[in-house]
Coordinates of C-alpha atoms in Angstrom, one line a residue:
X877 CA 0.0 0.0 0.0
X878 CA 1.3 3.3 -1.0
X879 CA 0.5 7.3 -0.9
X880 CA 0.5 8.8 -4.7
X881 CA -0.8 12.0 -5.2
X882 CA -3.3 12.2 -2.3
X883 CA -4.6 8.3 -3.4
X884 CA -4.0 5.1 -1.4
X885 CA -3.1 2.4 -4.0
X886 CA -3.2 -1.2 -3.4
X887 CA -1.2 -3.1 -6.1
X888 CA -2.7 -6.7 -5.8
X889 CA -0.1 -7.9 -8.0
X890 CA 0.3 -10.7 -11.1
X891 CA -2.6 -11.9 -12.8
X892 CA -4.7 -12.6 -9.6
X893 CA -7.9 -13.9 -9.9
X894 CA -11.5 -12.3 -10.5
X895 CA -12.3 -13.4 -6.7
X896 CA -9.4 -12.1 -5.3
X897 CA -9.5 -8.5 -6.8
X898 CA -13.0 -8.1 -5.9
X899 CA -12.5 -9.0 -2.4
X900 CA -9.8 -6.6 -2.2
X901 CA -12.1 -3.8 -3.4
X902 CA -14.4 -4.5 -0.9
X903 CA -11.5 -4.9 2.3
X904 CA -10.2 -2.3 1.4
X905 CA -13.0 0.1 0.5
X906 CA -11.9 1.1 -3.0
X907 CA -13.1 3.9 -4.5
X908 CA -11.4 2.6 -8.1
X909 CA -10.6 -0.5 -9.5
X910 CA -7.9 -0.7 -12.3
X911 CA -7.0 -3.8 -14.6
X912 CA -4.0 -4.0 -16.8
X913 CA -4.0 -6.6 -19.8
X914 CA -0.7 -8.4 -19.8
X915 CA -1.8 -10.9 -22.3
X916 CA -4.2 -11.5 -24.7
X917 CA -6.5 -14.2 -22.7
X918 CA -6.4 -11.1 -19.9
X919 CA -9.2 -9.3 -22.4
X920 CA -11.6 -11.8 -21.6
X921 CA -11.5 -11.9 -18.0
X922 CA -11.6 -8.2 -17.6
X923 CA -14.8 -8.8 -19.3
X924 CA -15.5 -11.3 -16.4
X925 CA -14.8 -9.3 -13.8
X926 CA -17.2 -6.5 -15.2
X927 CA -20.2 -8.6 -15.7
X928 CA -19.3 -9.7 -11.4
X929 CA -18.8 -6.2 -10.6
X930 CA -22.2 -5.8 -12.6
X931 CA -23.7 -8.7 -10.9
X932 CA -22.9 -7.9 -7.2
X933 CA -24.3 -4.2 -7.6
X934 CA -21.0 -2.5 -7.3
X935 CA -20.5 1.1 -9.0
X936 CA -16.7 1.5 -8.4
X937 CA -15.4 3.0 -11.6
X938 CA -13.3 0.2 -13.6
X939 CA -10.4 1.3 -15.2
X940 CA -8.7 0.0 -18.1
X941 CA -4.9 -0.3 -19.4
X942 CA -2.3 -2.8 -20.2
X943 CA -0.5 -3.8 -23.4
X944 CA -3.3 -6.0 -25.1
X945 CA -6.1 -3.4 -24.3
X946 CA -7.8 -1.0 -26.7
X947 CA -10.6 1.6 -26.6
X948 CA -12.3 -0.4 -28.9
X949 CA -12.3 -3.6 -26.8
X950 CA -13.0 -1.5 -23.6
X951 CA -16.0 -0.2 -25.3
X952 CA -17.5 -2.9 -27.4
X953 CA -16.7 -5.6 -24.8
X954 CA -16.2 -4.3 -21.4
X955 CA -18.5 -1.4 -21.4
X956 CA -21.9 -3.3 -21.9
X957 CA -21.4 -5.3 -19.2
X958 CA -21.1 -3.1 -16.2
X959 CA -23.4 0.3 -15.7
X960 CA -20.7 1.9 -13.8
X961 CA -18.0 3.8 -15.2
X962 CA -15.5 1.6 -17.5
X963 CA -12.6 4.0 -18.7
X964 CA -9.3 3.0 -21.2
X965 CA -6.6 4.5 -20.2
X966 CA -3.6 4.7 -22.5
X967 CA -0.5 4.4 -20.1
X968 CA -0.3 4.2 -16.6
X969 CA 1.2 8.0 -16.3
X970 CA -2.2 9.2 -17.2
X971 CA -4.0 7.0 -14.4
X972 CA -3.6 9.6 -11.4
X973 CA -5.1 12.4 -14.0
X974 CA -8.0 10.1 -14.2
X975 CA -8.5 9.1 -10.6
X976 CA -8.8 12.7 -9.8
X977 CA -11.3 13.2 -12.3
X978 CA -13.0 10.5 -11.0
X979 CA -12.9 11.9 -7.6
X980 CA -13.6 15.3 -8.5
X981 CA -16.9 17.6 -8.0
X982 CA -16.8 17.1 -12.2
X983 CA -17.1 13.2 -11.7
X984 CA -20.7 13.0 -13.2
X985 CA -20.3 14.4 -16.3
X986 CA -17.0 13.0 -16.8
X987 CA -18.7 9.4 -16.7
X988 CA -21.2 10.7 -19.1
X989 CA -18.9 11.5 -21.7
X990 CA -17.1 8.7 -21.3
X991 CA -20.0 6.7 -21.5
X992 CA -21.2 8.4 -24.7
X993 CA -17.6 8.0 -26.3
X994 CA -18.1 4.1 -25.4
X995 CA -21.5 4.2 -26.7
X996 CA -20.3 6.3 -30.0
X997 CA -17.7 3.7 -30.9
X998 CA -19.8 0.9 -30.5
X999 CA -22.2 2.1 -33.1
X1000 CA -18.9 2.2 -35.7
X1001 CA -17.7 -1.1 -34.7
X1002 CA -21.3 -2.6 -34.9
X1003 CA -21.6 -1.3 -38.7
X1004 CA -17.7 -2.4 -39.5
X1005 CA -17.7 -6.2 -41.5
X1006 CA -14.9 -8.2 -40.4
X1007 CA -12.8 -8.8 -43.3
X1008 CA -12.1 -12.6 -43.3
X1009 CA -9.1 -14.7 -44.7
X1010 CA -9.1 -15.1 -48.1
X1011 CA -8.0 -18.8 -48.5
X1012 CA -9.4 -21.8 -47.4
X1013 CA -7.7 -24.0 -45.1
X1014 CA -7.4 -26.2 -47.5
X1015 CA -6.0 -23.4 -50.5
X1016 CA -3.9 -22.6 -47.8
X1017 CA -1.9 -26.3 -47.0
X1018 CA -1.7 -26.6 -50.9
X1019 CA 0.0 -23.6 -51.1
X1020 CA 2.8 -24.6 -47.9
X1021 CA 6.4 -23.8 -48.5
X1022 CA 8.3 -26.1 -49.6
X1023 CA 11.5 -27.5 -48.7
X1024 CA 14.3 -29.3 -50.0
X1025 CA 15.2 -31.9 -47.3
X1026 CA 16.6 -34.3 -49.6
X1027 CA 19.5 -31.7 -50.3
X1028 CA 19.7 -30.7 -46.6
X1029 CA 20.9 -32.5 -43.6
X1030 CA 19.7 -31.3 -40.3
X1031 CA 22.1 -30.4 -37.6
X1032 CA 22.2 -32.4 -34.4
X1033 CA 22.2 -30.9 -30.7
X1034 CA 25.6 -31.7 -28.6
X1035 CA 22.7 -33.3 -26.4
X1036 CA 18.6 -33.9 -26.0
X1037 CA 16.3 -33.0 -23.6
X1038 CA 16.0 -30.0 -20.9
X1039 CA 19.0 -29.0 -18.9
X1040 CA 19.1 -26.6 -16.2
X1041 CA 21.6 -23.4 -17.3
X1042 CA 23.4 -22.7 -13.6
X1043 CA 22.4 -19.2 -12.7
X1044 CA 23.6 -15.9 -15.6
X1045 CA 25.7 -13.3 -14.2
X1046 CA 23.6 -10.2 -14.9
X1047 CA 27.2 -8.5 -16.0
X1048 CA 27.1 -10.8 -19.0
X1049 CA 24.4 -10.0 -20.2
X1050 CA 24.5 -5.9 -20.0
X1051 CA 25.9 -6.3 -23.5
X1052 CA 23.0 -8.2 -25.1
X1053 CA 20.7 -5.3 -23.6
X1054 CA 18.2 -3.7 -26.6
X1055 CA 17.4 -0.4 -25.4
X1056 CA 14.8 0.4 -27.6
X1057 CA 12.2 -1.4 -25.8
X1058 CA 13.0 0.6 -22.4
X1059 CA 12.3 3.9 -24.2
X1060 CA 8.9 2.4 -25.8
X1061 CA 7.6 1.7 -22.5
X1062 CA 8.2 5.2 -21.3
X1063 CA 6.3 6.1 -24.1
X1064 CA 9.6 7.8 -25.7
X1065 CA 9.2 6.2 -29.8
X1066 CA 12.2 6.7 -32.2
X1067 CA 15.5 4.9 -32.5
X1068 CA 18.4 4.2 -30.3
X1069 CA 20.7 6.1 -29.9
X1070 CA 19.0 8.7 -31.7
X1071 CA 16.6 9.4 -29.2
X1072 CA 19.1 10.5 -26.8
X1073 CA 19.4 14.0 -29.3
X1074 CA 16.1 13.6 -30.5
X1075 CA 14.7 17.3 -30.9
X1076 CA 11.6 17.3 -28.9
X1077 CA 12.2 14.0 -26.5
X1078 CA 16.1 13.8 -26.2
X1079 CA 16.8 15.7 -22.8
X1080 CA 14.1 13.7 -20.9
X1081 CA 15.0 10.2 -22.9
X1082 CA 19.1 11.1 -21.7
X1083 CA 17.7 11.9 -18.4
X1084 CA 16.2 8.5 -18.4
X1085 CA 19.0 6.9 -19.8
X1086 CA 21.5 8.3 -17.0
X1087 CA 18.7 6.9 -14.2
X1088 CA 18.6 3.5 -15.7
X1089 CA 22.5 3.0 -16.5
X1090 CA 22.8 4.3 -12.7
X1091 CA 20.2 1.2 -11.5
X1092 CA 22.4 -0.8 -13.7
X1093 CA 25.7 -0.5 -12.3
X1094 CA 23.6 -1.4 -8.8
X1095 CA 22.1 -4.3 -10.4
X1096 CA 25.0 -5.9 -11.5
X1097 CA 27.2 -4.7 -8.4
X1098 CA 24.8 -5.7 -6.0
X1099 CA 23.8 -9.1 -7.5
X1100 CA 19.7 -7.7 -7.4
X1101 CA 18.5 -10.2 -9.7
X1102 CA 18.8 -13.6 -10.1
X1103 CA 18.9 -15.1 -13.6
X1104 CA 17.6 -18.5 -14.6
X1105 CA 17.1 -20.6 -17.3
X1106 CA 16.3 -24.2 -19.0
X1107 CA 16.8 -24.9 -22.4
X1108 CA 16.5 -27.7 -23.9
X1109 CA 16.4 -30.0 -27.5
X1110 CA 14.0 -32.7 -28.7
X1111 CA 14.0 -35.0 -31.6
X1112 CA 10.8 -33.8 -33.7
X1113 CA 9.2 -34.3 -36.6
X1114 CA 6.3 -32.2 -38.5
X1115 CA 3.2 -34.0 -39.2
X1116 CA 0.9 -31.7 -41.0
X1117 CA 0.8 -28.7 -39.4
X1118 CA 1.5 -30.2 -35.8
X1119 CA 5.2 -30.9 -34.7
X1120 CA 5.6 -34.3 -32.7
X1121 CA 8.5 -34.1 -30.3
X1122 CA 9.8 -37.7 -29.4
X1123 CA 11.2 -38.8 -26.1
X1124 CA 14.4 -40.1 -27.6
X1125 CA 16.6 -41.2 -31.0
X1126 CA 14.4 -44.0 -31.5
X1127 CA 11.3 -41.7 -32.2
X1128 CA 9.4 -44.2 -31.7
X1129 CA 7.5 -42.3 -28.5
X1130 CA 6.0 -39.7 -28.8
X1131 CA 6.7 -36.7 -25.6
X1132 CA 4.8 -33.5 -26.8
X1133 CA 3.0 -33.0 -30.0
X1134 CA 2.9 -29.0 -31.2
X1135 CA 0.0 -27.5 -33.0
X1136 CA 0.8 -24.8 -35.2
X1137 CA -1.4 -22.6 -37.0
X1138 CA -1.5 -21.5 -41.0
X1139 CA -1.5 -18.6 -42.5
X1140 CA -5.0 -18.3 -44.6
X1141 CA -4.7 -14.5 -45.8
X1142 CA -4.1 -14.1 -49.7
X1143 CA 0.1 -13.8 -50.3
X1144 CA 1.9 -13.1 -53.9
X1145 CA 1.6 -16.0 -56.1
X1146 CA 5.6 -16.7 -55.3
X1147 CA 5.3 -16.5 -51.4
X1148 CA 4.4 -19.9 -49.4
X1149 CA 1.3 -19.8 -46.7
X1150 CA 3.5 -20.1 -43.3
X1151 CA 3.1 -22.6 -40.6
X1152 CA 6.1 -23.0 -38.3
X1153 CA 5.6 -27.3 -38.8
X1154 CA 7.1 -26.4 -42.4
X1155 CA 10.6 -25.6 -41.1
X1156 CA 10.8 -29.0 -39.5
X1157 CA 11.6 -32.4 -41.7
X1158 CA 7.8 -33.8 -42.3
X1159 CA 7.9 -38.0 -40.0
X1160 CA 7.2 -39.8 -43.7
X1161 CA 10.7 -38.8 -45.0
X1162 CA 12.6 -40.0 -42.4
X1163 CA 15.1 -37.5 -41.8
X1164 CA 16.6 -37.0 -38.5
X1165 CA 15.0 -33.0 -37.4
X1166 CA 15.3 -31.2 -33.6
X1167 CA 13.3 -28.4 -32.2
X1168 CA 14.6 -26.7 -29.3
X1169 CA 13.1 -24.7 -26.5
X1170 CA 13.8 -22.1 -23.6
X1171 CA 13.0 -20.5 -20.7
X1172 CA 14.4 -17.4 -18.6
X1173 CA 13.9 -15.1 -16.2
X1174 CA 15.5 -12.4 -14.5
X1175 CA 12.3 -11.6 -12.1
X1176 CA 13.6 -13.3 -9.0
X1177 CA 14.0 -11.1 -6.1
X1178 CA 12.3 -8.2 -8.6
X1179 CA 9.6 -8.2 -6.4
X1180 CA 10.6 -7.7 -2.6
X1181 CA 13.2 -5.1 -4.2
X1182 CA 10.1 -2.9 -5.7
X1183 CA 8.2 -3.2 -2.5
X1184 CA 11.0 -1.6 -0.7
X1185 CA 11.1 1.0 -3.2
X1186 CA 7.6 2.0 -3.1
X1187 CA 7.2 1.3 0.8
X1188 CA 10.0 3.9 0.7
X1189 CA 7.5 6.6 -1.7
X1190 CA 9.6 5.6 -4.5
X1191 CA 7.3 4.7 -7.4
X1192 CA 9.6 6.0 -10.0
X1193 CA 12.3 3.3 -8.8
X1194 CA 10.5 0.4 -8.6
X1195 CA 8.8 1.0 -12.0
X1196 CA 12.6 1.6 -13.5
X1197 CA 13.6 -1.9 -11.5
X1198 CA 10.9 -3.7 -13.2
X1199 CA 11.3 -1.9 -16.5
X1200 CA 15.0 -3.0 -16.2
X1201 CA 14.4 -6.8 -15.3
X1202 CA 12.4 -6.9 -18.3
X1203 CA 15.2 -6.0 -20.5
X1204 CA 17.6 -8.7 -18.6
X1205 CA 15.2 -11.0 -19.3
X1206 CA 15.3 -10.1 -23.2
X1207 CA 18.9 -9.9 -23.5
X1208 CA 19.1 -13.5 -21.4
X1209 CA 16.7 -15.2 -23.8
X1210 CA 19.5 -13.3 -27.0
X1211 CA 22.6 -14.5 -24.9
X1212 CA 20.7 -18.0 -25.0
X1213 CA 19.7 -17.9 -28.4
X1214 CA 23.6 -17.2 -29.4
X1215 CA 25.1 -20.1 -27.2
X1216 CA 22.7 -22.6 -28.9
X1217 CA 23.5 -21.9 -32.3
X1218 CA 27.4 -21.5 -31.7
X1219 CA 27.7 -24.2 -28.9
X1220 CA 24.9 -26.6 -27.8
X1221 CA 23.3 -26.8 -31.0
X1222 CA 26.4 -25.7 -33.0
X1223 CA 25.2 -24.8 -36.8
X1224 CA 26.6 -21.7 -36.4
X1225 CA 29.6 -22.3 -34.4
X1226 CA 31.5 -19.7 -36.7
X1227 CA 29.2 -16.8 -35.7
X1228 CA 30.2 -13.5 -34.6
X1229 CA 27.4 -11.1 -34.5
X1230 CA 27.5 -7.2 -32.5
X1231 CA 24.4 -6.8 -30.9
X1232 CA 23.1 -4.6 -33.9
X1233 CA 23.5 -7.8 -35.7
X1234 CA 21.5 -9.7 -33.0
X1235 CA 18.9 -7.0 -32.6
X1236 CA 18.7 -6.8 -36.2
X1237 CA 17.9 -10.5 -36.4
X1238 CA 20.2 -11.1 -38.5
X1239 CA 21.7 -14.9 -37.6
X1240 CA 20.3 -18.2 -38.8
X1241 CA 17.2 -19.7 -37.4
X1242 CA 14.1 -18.1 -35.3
X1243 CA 13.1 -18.4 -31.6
X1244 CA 9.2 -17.8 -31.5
X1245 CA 7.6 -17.6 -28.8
X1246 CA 3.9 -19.0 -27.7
X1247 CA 1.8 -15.8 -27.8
X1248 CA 3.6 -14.2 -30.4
X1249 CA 2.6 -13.3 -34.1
X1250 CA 4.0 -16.9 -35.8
X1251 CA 2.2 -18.9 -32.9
X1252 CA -0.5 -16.4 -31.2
X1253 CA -2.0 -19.5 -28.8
X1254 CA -0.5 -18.7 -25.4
X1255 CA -1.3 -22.3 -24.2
X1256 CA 0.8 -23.9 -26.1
X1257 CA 3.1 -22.2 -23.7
X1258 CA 2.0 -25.6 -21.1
X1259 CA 3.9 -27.9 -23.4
X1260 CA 7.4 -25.8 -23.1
X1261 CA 6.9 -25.6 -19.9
X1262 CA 6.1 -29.7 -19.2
X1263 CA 9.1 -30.2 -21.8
X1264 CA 11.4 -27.7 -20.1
X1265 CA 10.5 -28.8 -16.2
X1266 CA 10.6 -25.0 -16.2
X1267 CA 9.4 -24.4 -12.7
X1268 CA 12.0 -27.1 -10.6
X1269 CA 14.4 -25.8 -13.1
X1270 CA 14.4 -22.1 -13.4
X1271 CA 11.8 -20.9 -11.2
X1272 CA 9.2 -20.1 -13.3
X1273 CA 5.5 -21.2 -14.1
X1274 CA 1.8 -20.5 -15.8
X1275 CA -1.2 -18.7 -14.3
X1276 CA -4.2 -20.2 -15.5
X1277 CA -4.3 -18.0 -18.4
X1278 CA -0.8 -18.9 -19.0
X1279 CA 1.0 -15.5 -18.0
X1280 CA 4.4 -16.4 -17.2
X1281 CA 5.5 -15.8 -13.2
X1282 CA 7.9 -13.9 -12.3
X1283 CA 6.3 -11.3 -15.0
X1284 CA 10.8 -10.3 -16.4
X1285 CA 10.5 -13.8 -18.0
X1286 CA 10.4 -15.1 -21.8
X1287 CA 10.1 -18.8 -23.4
X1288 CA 10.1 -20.3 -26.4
X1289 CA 11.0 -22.6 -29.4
X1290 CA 14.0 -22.8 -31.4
X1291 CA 13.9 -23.7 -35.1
X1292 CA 17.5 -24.7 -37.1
X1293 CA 16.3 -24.7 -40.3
X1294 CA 18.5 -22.0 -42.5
X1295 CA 15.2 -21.0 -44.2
X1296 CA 13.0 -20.7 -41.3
X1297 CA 11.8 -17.0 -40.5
X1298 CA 9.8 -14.6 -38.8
X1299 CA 6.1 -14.2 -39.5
X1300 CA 2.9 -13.1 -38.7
X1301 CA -0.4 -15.0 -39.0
X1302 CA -3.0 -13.0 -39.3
X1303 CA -7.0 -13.6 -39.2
X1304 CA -7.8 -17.5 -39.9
X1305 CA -10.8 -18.8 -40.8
X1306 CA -13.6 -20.6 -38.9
X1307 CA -12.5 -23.9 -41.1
X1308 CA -8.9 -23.6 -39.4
X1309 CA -10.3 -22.9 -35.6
X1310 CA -12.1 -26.0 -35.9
X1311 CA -9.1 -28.0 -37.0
X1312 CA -7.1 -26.5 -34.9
X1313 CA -9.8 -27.3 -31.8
X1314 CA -9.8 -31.0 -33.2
X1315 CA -6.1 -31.9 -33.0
X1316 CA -5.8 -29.9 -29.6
X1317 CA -8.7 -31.5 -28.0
X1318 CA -10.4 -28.0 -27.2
X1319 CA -13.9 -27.0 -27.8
X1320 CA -14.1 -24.5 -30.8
X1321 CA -15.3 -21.9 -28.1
X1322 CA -12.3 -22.5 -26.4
X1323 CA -10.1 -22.1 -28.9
X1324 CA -11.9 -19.2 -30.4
X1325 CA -11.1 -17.7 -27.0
X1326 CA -7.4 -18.2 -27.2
X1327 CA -7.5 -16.8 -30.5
X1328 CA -10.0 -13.9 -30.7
X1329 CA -7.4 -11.5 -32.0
X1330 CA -7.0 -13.4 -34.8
X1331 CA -10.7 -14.7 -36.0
X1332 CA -11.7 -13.2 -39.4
X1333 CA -15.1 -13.6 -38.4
X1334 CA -17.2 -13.0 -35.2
X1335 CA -18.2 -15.9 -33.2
X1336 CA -21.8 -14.4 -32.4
X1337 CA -22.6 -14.6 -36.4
X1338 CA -24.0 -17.5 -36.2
X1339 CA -23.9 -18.6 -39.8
X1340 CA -20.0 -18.4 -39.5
X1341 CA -20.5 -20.9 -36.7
X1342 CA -22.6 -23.2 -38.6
X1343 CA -19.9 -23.4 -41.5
X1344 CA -17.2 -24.1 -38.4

């Protein structure tokens, strides 16, 4: 609990549960209640929590931020289900301005414009068409890129299965750090080092900087953080658009299997529909393939150091600390990535990349990660972590809408393949979710809740369902 401009704040912390913030409001006697959407599956329960909120009579006003959110969600799916006051707010240096409004004698017609606004853009939305994929799932598979594995010989890990990586000196990985990032969650946009002399934002950004290499040097001198990690390399196989990760060399049981999604929008005649399973050797040909996988943190001991902070009335340093951790836990998952393709994996053991280079993506292979644009489907992220014993191994695990705890932490799969890349997927068809349902043993609704970012048709039409 903390004193900011005349407000007692309660920070309940990580992904806690619909329950829990609720009773909080009501021990504590809020006057506000904010959420922040860390991940996509948070949008959903933020929904949840207003229709309880609704339910239970409340009138609290519900405030609205995070990465995933939008004023268009916050108004076409949050606002509708409570009466009270739901307002988006961009970034969290604008929520004090807000509360006070809240507050304020002005209150009343503050809500009423915001409700109007809600109201306004929900009248858009409702006469906006959702522009669908163009391709079948079907179009889409025949038009899969194509390999030649008969010409190419997979590389083979210097061992299989997960390994713990003993604990990173933070030190090592200052240089692997990607600055840009830091300045984008600050809300300072541009390039790095350019920002620094930027015009308009360069004396605050260098002011910024000079705060956060000072934390740095205490970081590293200090030992704040502790870094941990597992990585690890399967045998594997794609089968279709599902990887199969095998126990062992035999292949002949199967450990994990992988479901991987298409893309189904239109693409020139001379570029491939992308599904990550294409990088890997299909099982029929018999050719020896690996995926890898990862996970790190640098959020231990994050915690009880911001609490000091802000039980000492220093907001600004526990939201630098955190900010910071984040990037260690960036530049650990880069200092991985490099030590797999130069040592443990070894088909770039010739590499020597500045960390432009590595920022600029520019080495062989890709390390997606569940949740991202190549593979949006943040459960998927329960395999790694089974395959990885992530949480005996490097002290992390999934809340059940598969945030990753400590929050400075970042997983994910490594593909070998010289032609595998980066990609985005896009909106998928209603022919793909139920595939995709069927080979993960989800229901469609399920799956279309995983996924709602990226359905190229609403789920309430009901004659989209019906072709589903």
């Amino acid at each position: 609990v903390l004193q900011c401009n005349n407000f007692e704040v309660v920070d309940l912390g990580v992904m806690v549960s619909c329950q829990d913030i609720l009773e909080a409001a009501k021990r504590h006697n809020a006057d506000i209640i904010g959420l922040s959407g860390l991940i996509t599956p948070s949008l959903d329960e933020m929904v949840h929590v207003a229709g309880e909120m609704q339910r239970l009579g409340m009138r609290q006003p519900l405030m609205i931020g995070g990465a995933t959110t939008s004023p268009a969600h916050t108004s076409v799916k949050i606002d509708p289900a409570y009466q009270g006051a739901v307002i988006y707010v961009k970034d969290a240096s604008r929520a004090v301005g807000v509360a006070q409004k809240l507050v304020g004698d002005q209150c009343e017609d503050y809500v009423g414009e915001i409700k109007a606004d809600c109201q306004a853009r929900r009248q858009r939305h409702a006469g906006r068409k959702r522009q669908g994929p163009a391709l079948t799932l079907e179009a889409a598979r025949s038009a899969r890129r194509q390999l030649s594995w008969a010409q190419y010989q997979p590389p083979v890990p210097s061992y299989l299965g997960a390994r713990t990586i003993e604990e990173i000196d933070c030190a090592t990985l200052v240089d692997y750090i990607d600055w840009m990032p830091f300045f984008n969650a600050w809300e300072f946009h541009g390039k790095f080092p350019e920002i620094l002399t930027d015009d308009v934002v360069g004396e605050a950004a260098s002011a910024l900087y000079q705060d956060a290499k000072a934390m740095l040097e205490d970081i590293v001198a200090g030992q704040w953080l502790d870094v941990k990690a597992a990585v690890g390399f399967f045998p594997a196989a794609s089968n279709g658009d599902d990887i199969v990760l095998y126990a062992d060399e035999a292949r002949e049981s199967v450990q994990e299997t992988l479901h991987c999604l298409r893309q189904q929008k239109r693409r020139r005649e001379d570029l491939p529909q992308e599904c990550l399973s294409d990088f890997v050797a299909p099982a029929e040909l018999g050719v020896s393939d690996y995926v890898g996988a990862f996970a790190v943190t640098a959020g231990l001991g994050v915690e009880a150091r911001a609490r000091a902070f802000e039980a000492a009335q220093d907001d600004y340093s526990a939201i630098l600390l955190k900010a910071l951790a984040d990037r260690f836990a960036e530049a650990g998952a880069e200092y991985l990535h490099e030590r797999t393709r130069r040592e443990w994996w070894g088909y770039a053991s010739d590499e020597r990349l500045d960390n432009a280079a590595l920022i600029a993506e520019k080495y062989r292979g890709i390390r997606p990660a569940p949740g991202y644009p190549a593979c949006p489907d943040h459960s998927e992220k329960e395999r790694l972590f089974r395959l990885l014993d992530a949480e005996d191994r490097a002290g992390m695990s999934l809340t059940e809408h598969f945030a990753m705890v400590p929050a400075a932490s970042v997983s994910g799969w490594y593909f070998s393949h010289p032609e595998s890349r980066y990609f985005a997927l896009g909106q998928i068809g209603a022919d793909q979710v139920a595939d995709y349902a069927a080979r993960k043993g989800f229901t469609i609704e399920t799956v279309e809740r995983w996924l709602a970012p990226n359905l190229g048709y609403d789920p309430a039409d009901t004659t989209t369902a019906d072709a589903a």
